[in-house]
Coordinates of C-alpha atoms and ligand atoms in Angstrom, one line a residue:
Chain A
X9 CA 125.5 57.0 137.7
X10 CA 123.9 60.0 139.6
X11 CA 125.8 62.2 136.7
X12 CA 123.9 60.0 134.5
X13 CA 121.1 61.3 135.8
X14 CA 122.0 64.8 135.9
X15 CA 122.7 65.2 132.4
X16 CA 119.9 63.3 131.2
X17 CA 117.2 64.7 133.5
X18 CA 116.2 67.5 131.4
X19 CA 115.9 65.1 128.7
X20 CA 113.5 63.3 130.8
X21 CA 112.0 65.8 132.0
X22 CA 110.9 67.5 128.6
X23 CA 109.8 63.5 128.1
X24 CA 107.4 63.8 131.4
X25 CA 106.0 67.0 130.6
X26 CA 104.8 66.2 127.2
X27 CA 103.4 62.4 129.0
X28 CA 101.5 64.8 131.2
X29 CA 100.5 67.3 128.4
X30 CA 99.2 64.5 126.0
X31 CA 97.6 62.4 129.2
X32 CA 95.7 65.8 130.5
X33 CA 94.0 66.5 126.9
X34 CA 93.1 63.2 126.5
X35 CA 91.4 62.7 129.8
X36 CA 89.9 66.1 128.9
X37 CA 88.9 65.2 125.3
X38 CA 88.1 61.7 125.9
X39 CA 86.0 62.4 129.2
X40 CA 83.9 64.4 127.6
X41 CA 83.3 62.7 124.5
X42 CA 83.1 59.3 126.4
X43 CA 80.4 61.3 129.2
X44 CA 78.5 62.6 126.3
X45 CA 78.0 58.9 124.5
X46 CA 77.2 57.6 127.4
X47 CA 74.7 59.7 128.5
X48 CA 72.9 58.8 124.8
X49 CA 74.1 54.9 125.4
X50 CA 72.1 55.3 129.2
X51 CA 68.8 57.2 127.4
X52 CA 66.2 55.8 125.1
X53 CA 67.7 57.6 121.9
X54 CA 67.2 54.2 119.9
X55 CA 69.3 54.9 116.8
X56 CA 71.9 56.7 117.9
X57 CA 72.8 54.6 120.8
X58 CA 72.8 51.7 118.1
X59 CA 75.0 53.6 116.0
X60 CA 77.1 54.5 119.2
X61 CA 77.4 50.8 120.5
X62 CA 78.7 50.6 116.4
X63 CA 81.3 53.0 117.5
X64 CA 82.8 51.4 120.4
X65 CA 82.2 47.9 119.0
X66 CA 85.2 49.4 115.9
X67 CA 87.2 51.5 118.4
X68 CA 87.7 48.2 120.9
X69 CA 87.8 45.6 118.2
X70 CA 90.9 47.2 116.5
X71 CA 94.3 47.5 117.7
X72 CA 95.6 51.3 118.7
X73 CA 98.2 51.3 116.7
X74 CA 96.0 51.0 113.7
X75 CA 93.8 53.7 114.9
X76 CA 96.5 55.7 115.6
X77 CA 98.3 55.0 111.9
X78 CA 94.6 56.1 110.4
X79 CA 94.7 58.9 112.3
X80 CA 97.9 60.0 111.1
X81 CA 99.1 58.8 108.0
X82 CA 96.0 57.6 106.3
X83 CA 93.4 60.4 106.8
X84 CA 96.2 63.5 105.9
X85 CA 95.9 61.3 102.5
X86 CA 93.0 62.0 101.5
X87 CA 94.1 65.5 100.8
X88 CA 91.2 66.9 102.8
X89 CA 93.1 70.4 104.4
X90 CA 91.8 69.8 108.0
X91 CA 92.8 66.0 108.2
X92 CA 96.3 66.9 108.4
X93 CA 97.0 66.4 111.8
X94 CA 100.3 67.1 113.4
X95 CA 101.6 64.4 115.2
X96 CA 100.7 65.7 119.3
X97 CA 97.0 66.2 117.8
X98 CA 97.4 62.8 116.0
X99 CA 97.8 61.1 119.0
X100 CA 95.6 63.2 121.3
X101 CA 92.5 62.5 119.1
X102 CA 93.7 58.9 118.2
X103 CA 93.8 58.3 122.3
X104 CA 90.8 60.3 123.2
X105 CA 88.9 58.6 120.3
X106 CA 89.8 54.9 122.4
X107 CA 89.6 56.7 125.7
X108 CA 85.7 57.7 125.2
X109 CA 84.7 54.3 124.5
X110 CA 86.2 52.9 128.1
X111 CA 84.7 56.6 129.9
X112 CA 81.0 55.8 128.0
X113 CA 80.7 52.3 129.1
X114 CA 81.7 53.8 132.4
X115 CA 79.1 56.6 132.4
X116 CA 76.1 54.2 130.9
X117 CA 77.0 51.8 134.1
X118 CA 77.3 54.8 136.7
X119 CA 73.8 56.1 135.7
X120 CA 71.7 52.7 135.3
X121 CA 73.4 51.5 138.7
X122 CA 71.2 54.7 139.8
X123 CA 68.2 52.7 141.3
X124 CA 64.7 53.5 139.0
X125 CA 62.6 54.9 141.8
X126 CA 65.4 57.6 142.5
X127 CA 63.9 58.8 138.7
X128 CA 60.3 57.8 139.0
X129 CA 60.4 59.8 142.6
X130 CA 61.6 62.9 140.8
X131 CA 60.0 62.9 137.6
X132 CA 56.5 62.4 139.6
X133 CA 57.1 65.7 141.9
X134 CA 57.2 67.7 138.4
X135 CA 60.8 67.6 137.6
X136 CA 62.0 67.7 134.4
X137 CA 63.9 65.1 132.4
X138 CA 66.7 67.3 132.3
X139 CA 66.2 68.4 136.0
X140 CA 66.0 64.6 136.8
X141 CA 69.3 64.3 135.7
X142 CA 71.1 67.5 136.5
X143 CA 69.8 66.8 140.4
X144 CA 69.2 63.6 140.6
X145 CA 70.8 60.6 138.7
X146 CA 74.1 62.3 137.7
X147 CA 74.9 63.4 141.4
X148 CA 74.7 59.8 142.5
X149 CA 76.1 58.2 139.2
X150 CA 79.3 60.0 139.3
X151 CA 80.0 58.4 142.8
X152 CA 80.0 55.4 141.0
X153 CA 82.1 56.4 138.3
X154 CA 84.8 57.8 140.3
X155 CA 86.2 54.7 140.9
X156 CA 86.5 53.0 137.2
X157 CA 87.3 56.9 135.9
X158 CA 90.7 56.8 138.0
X159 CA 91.2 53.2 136.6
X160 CA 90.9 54.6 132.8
X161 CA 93.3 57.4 133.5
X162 CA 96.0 55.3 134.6
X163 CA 95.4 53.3 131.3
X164 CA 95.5 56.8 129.7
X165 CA 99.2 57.7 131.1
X166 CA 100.4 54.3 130.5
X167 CA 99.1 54.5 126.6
X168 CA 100.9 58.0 126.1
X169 CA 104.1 55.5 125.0
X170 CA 102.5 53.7 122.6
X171 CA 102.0 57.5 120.4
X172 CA 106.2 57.4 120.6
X173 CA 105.9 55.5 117.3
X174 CA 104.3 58.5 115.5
X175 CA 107.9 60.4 116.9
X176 CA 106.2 62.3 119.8
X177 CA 109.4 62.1 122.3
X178 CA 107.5 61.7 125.5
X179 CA 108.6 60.1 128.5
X180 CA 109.3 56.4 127.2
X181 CA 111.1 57.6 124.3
X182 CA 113.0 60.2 126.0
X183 CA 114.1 57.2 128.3
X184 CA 115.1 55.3 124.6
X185 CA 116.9 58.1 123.5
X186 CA 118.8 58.9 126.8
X187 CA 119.7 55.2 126.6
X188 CA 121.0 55.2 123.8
X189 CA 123.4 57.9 124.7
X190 CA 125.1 56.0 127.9
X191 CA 123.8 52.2 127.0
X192 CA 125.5 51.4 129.8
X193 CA 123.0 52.9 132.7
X194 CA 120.0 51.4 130.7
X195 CA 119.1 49.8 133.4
X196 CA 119.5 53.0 135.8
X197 CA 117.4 55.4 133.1
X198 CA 114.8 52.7 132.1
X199 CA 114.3 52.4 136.0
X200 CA 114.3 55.8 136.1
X201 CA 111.4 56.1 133.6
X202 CA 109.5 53.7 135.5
X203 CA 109.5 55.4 138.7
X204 CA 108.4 59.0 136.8
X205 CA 105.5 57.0 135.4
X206 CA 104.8 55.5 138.6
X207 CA 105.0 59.1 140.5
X208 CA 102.5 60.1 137.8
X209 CA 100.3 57.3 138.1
X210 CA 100.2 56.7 141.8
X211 CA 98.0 59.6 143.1
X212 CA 95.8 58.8 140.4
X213 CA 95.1 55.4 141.7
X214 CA 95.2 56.5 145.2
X215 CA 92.2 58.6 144.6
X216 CA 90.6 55.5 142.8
X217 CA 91.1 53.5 146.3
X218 CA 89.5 56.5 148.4
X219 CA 86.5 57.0 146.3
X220 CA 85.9 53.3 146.1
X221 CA 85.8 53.2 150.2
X222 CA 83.8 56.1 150.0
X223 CA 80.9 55.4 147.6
X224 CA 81.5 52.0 146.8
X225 CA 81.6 50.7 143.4
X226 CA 79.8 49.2 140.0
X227 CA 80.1 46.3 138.0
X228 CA 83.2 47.4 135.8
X229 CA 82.4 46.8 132.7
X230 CA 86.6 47.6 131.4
Chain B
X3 CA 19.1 73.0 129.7
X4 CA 22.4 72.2 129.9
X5 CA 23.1 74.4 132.9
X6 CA 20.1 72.4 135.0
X7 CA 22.0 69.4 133.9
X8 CA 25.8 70.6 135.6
X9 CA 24.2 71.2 138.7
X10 CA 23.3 67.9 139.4
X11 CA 27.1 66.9 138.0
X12 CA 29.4 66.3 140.7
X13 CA 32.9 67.8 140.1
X14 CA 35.3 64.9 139.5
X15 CA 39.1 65.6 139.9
X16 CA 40.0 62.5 138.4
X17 CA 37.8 60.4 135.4
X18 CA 39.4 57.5 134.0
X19 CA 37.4 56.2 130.7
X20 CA 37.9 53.0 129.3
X21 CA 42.0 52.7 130.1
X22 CA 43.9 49.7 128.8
X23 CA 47.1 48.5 129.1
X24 CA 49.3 45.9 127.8
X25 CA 52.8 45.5 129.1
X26 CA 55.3 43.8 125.9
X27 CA 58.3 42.2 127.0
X28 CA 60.8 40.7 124.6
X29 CA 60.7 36.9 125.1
X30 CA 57.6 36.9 127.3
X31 CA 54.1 36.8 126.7
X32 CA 52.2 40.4 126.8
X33 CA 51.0 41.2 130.0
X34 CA 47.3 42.3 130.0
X35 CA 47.7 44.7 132.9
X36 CA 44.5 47.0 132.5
X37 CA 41.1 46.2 130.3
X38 CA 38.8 49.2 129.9
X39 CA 39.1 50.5 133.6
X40 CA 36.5 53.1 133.9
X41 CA 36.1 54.9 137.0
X42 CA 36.0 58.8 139.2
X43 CA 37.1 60.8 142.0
X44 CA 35.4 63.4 143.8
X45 CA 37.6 66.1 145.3
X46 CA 38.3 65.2 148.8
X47 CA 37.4 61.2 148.3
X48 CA 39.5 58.7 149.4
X49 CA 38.9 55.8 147.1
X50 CA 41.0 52.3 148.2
X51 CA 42.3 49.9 145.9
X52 CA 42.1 46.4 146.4
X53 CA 43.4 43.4 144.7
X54 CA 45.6 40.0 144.6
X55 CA 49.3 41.0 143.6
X56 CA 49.7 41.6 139.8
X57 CA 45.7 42.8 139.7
X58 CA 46.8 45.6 137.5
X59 CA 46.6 48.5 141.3
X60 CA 50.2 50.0 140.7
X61 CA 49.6 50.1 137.2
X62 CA 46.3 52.3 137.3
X63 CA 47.7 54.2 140.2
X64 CA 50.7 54.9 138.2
X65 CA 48.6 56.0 134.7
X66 CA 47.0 58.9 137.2
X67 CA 50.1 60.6 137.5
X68 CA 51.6 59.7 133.9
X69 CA 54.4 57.5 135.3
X70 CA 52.9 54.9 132.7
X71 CA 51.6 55.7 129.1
X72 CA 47.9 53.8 128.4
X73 CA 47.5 52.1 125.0
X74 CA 43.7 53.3 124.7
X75 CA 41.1 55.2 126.7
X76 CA 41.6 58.7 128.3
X77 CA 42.2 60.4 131.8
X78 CA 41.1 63.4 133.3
X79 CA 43.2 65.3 136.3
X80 CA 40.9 68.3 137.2
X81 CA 39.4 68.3 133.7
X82 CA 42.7 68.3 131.9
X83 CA 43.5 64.9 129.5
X84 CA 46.9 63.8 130.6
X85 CA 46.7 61.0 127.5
X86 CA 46.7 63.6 125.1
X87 CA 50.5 64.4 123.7
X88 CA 50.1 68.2 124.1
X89 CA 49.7 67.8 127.7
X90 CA 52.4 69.0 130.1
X91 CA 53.1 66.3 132.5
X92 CA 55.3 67.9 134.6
X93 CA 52.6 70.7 135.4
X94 CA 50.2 67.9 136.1
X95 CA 52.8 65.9 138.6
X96 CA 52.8 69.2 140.6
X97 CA 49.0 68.6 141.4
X98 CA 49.1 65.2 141.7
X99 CA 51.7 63.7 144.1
X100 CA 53.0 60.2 144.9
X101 CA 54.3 58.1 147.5
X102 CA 55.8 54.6 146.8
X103 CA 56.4 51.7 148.7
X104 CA 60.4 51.8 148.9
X105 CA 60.1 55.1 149.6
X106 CA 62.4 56.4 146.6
X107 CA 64.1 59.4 149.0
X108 CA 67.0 60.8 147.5
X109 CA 70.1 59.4 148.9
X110 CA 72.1 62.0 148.3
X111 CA 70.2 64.6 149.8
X112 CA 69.2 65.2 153.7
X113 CA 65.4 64.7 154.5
X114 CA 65.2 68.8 154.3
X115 CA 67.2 69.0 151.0
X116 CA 64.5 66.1 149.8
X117 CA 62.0 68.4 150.7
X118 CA 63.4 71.6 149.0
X119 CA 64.7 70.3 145.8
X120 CA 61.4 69.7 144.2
X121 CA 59.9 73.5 145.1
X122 CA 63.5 75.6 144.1
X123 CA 63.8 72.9 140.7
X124 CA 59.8 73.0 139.9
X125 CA 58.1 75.6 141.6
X126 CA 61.0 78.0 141.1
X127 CA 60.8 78.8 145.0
X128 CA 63.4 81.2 146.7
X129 CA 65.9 78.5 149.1
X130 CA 64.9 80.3 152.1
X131 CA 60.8 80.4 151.6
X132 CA 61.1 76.6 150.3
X133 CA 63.3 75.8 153.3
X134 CA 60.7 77.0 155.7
X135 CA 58.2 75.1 154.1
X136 CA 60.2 72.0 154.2
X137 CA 60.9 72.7 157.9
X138 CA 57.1 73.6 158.9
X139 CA 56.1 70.0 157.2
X140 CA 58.7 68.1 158.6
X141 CA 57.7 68.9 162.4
X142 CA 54.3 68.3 161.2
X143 CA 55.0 64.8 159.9
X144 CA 56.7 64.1 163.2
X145 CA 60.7 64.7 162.5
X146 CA 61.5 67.4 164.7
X147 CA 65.1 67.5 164.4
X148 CA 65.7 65.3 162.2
X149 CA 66.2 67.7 158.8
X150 CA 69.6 67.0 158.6
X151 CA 69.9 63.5 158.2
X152 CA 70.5 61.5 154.9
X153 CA 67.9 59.0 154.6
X154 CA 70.1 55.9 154.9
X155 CA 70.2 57.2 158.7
X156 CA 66.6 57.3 159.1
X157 CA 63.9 53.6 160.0
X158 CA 61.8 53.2 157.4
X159 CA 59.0 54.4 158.9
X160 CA 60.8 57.8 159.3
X161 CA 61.9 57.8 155.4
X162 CA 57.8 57.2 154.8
X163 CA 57.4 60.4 156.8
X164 CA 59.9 61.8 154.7
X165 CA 58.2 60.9 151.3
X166 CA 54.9 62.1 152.5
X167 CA 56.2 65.5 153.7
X168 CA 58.3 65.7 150.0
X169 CA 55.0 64.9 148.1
X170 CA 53.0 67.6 150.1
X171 CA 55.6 70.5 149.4
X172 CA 54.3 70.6 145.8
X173 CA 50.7 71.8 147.7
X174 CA 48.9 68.8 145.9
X175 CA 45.4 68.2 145.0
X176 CA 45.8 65.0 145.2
X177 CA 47.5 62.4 146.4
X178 CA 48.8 58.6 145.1
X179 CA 49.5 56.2 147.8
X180 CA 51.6 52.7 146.1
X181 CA 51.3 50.3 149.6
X182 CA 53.3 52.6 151.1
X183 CA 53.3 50.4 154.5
X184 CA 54.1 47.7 153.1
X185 CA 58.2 47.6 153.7
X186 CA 57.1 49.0 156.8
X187 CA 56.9 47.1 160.9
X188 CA 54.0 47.1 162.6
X189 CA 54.6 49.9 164.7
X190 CA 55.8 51.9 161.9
X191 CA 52.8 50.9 159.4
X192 CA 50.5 52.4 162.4
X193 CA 51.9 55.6 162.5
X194 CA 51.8 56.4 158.7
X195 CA 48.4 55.1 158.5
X196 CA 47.3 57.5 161.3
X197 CA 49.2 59.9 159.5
X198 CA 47.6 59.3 156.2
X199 CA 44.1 59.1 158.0
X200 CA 45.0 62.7 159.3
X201 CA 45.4 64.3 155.5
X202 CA 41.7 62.7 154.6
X203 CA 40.2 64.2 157.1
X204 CA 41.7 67.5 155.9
X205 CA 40.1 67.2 152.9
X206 CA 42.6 65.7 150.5
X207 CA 41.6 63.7 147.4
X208 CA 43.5 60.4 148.2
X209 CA 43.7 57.4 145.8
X210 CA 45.8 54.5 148.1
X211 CA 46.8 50.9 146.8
X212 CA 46.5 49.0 150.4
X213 CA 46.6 45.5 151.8
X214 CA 45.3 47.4 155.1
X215 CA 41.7 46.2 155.6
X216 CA 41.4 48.2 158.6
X217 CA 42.9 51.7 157.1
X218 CA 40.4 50.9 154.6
X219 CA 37.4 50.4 155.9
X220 CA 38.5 53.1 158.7
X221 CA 39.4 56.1 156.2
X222 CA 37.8 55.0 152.7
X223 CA 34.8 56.6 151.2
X224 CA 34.6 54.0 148.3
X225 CA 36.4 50.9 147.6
X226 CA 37.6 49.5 144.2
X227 CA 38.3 45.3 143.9
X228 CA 40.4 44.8 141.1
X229 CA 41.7 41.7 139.8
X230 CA 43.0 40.7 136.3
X231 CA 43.3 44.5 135.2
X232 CA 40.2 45.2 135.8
X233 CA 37.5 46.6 138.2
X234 CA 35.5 44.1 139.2
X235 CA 33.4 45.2 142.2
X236 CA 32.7 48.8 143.8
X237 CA 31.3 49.7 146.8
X238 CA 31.0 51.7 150.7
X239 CA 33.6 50.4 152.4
X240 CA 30.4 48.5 154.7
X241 CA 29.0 47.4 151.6
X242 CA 31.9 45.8 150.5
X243 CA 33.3 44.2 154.0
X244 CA 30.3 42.8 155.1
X245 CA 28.6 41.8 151.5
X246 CA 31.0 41.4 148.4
X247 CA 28.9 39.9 145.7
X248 CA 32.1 38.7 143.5
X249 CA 33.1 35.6 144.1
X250 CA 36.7 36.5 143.4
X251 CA 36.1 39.5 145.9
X252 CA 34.9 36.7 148.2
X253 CA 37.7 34.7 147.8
X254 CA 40.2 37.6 148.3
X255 CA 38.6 38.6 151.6
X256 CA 38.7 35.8 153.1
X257 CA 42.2 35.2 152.5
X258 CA 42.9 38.3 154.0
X259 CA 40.7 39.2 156.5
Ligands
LIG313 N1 57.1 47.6 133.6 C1 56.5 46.4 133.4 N2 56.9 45.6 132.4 C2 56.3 44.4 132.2 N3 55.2 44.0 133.0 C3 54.8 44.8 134.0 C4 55.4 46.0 134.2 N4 54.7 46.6 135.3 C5 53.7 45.7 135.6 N5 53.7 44.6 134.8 C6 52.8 43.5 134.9 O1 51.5 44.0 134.9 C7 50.7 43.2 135.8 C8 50.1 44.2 136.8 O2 51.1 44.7 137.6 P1 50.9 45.7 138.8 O3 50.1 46.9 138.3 O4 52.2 46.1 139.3 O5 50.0 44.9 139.8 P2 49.7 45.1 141.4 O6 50.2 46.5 141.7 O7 48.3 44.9 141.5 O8 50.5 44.0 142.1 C9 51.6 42.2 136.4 O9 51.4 41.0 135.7 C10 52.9 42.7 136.2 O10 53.9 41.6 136.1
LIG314 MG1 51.7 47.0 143.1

């Protein structure tokens, strides 16, 4: 069994390291799209925040997979030169596309949890909008986010396997593919693959449970 | 001609003309909160607002500083119309501070970090200048010692002290004053009335929304009854106290006095 392991480690190691790659652009990517749409979901922008709440209305109402198949195989179809993803960008976009509609919501809740007199206090000493919210709201919204963040990123690591379909060999599939080499430790290597996801997950979620003790937490709206 | 005529002119910080304002909410009736509110403010008055709850006080004390847009009518802040569009607010909040009644400290910041944010973000202050001035007006509000607390650590009365001293930094020519003793206790309330009683008679414009009859009568130079959004009697404090002519000003007195 432990030579199981052995051989198949680097395997599953290459499999971990493209997990973490895909996971680390996607909370990158989809953080900042997802902190950018909610800052225009949380302000009084009218039409875009209608066209936004359009948006995340199409990205949750759909399956991934069919995002992710778009993504992919429908949009290099069009023949347009710059719509023909590779597969790791394929699936980064697809998952940061899905990933900034969960980090919005998050953001919107973080900023109007921020109590209105924090704004009217600011605003009435001669600070800008932009100065409200540099110094003001965001410092005491992202508390609140924190906690919901962490939650999202797990989500993030664990959705990395679904993009093994578009033949990115990360973790999960390196576990298929290690399996079906010595079908007999499947249960050994699929445990295996568990516990890396769990070893990548678990600080994650760890630093969700601080931050909630710490600054408490919002209405999640996941 | 015209100069003969200035002279007899007093200089009014603050002129309010014919101010309305109607509050639309979906699903509920508009909200009539202020009908053609005309009134002024001498530099160094304290004028008192008075008035049943939902009168239409916070609404016109809120207009002064911009806080709330006005469907119709203009206002003056040392001869400058902050209803006009062109008008830079934020230059006009640094002349015109505010106090509230839940206080609205920062939470994230200590009560000396309250007091320096607003002069290094707005007035462009150096940390070190602005953090002497923040230090000089908290000892002179009462909170030796106390600069390094966060707010959640401080009574209520202190985080009023706090408020006061954070609207003050901005060097203001005047100043608002929302019930700001009214999520106060007793002892507390006395101490930032004595406190607020202290900047009049330094010479600061004042415009305070109060439910204090004594402050009132005590500090005010002119006292405004409001009910219904609008003004409806205006007088000395003396005149006021001892002989409202409005019934509804009669009514209100007696229910509070
Ligand atoms: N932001 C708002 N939206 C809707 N209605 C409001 C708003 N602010 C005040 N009002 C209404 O306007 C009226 C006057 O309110 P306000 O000025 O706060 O009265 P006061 O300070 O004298 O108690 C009340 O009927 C109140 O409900
Ligand atoms: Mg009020």
């Amino acid at each position: 069994m432990s030579e199981t392991i052995l051989i198949t480690a680097p395997l599953l190691m290459k499999g971990l390291w493209l997990t973490i790659k895909i996971s680390m652009w996607t909370v990158a990517l989809g953080s900042f799209l997802g902190f950018v749409i909610g800052l225009i979901r949380a302000s009084r922008m009218k039409i875009l925040k209608a066209a936004l709440g359009v948006y995340i209305h199409c990205l949750r109402g759909t399956p991934f997979l069919v995002q992710l198949y778009l993504i992919y195989f429908v949009l290099p179809a069009t023949g347009v030169e710059w719509l023909k993803f590779e597969a790791f960008p394929a699936a980064v976009i697809a998952l940061s596309l899905y990933t900034s509609t969960y980090v919005s919501e998050i953001v919107r809740a973080g900023i109007e949890a921020v109590p209105k007199g924090q704004v009217e206090a600011a605003r009435a000493l001669g600070m800008s909008k932009w100065q409200t919210l540099g110094h003001v709201i965001l410092p005491q919204a992202l508390k609140l986010m924190i906690p919901p963040m962490t939650g999202v990123y797990v989500l993030i690591i664990k959705g990395t396997s679904v993009v093994s379909v578009i033949g990115i060999t990360e973790l999960l599939r390196a576990g298929e593919q290690a399996a079906l080499r010595y079908p007999s430790e499947l249960m050994t290597l699929y445990g295996l693959v568990a516990l890396l996801y769990f070893v990548y997950c678990y600080p994650v979620l760890r630093l969700g449970r601080w931050a909630e003790t710490k600054f408490g937490r919002i209405e999640n709206s996941l | 001609m015209d100069n003969n005529k200035n002279k007899t002119v007093k200089n009014f910080i603050i002129k309010v003309e014919e101010v309305s304002k109607t509050f639309h909410t979906k699903g509920r009736k508009p909200v009539v909160a202020l009908k053609q509110v005309t009134l002024q403010v001498e530099e160094g008055e304290v004028l008192v607002i008075i008035g049943p709850s939902g009168s239409g006080k916070s609404t016109l004390l809120r207009t002064l500083n911009g806080l709330e847009t006005v469907d119709a009518g203009h206002i003056w802040i040392d001869n400058v119309d902050i209803t006009r569009k062109e008008t830079n607010l934020n230059q006009i909040r640094q002349k015109v501070g505010m106090v509230f009644q839940q206080f609205n400290l920062f939470e994230h910041k200590t009560a000396l970090a309250n007091l320096t944010l607003p002069q290094t973000a707005v007035l462009k202050t150096s940390s070190g200048k602005a953090e002497a001035t923040a230090m000089a007006l908290l000892n002179k509000v009462g909170l030796e010692g106390m600069e390094r607390s966060y707010p959640s650590q401080l009574s209520g009365g202190q985080q009023q002290r706090v408020a006061i001293a954070r609207s003050l930094v901005m060097k203001p020519q005047i100043m608002l004053f929302d019930e700001v003793t009214s999520a106060l206790d007793p002892e507390a309330v006395r101490g930032i009335l004595e406190l607020m009683e202290s900047l009049a008679h330094q010479g600061m414009t004042m415009v305070v929304v109060t439910h204090e009859m004594g402050f009132a009568r005590r500090a005010g130079d002119r006292i405004i009854f409001m009910d219904g959004g609008e003004i409806l009697e205006e007088g000395t404090p003396q005149i006021f106290f001892d002989n409202p002519q409005h019934p509804r000003a009669q009514f209100f007195l007696s229910q509070v006095l």
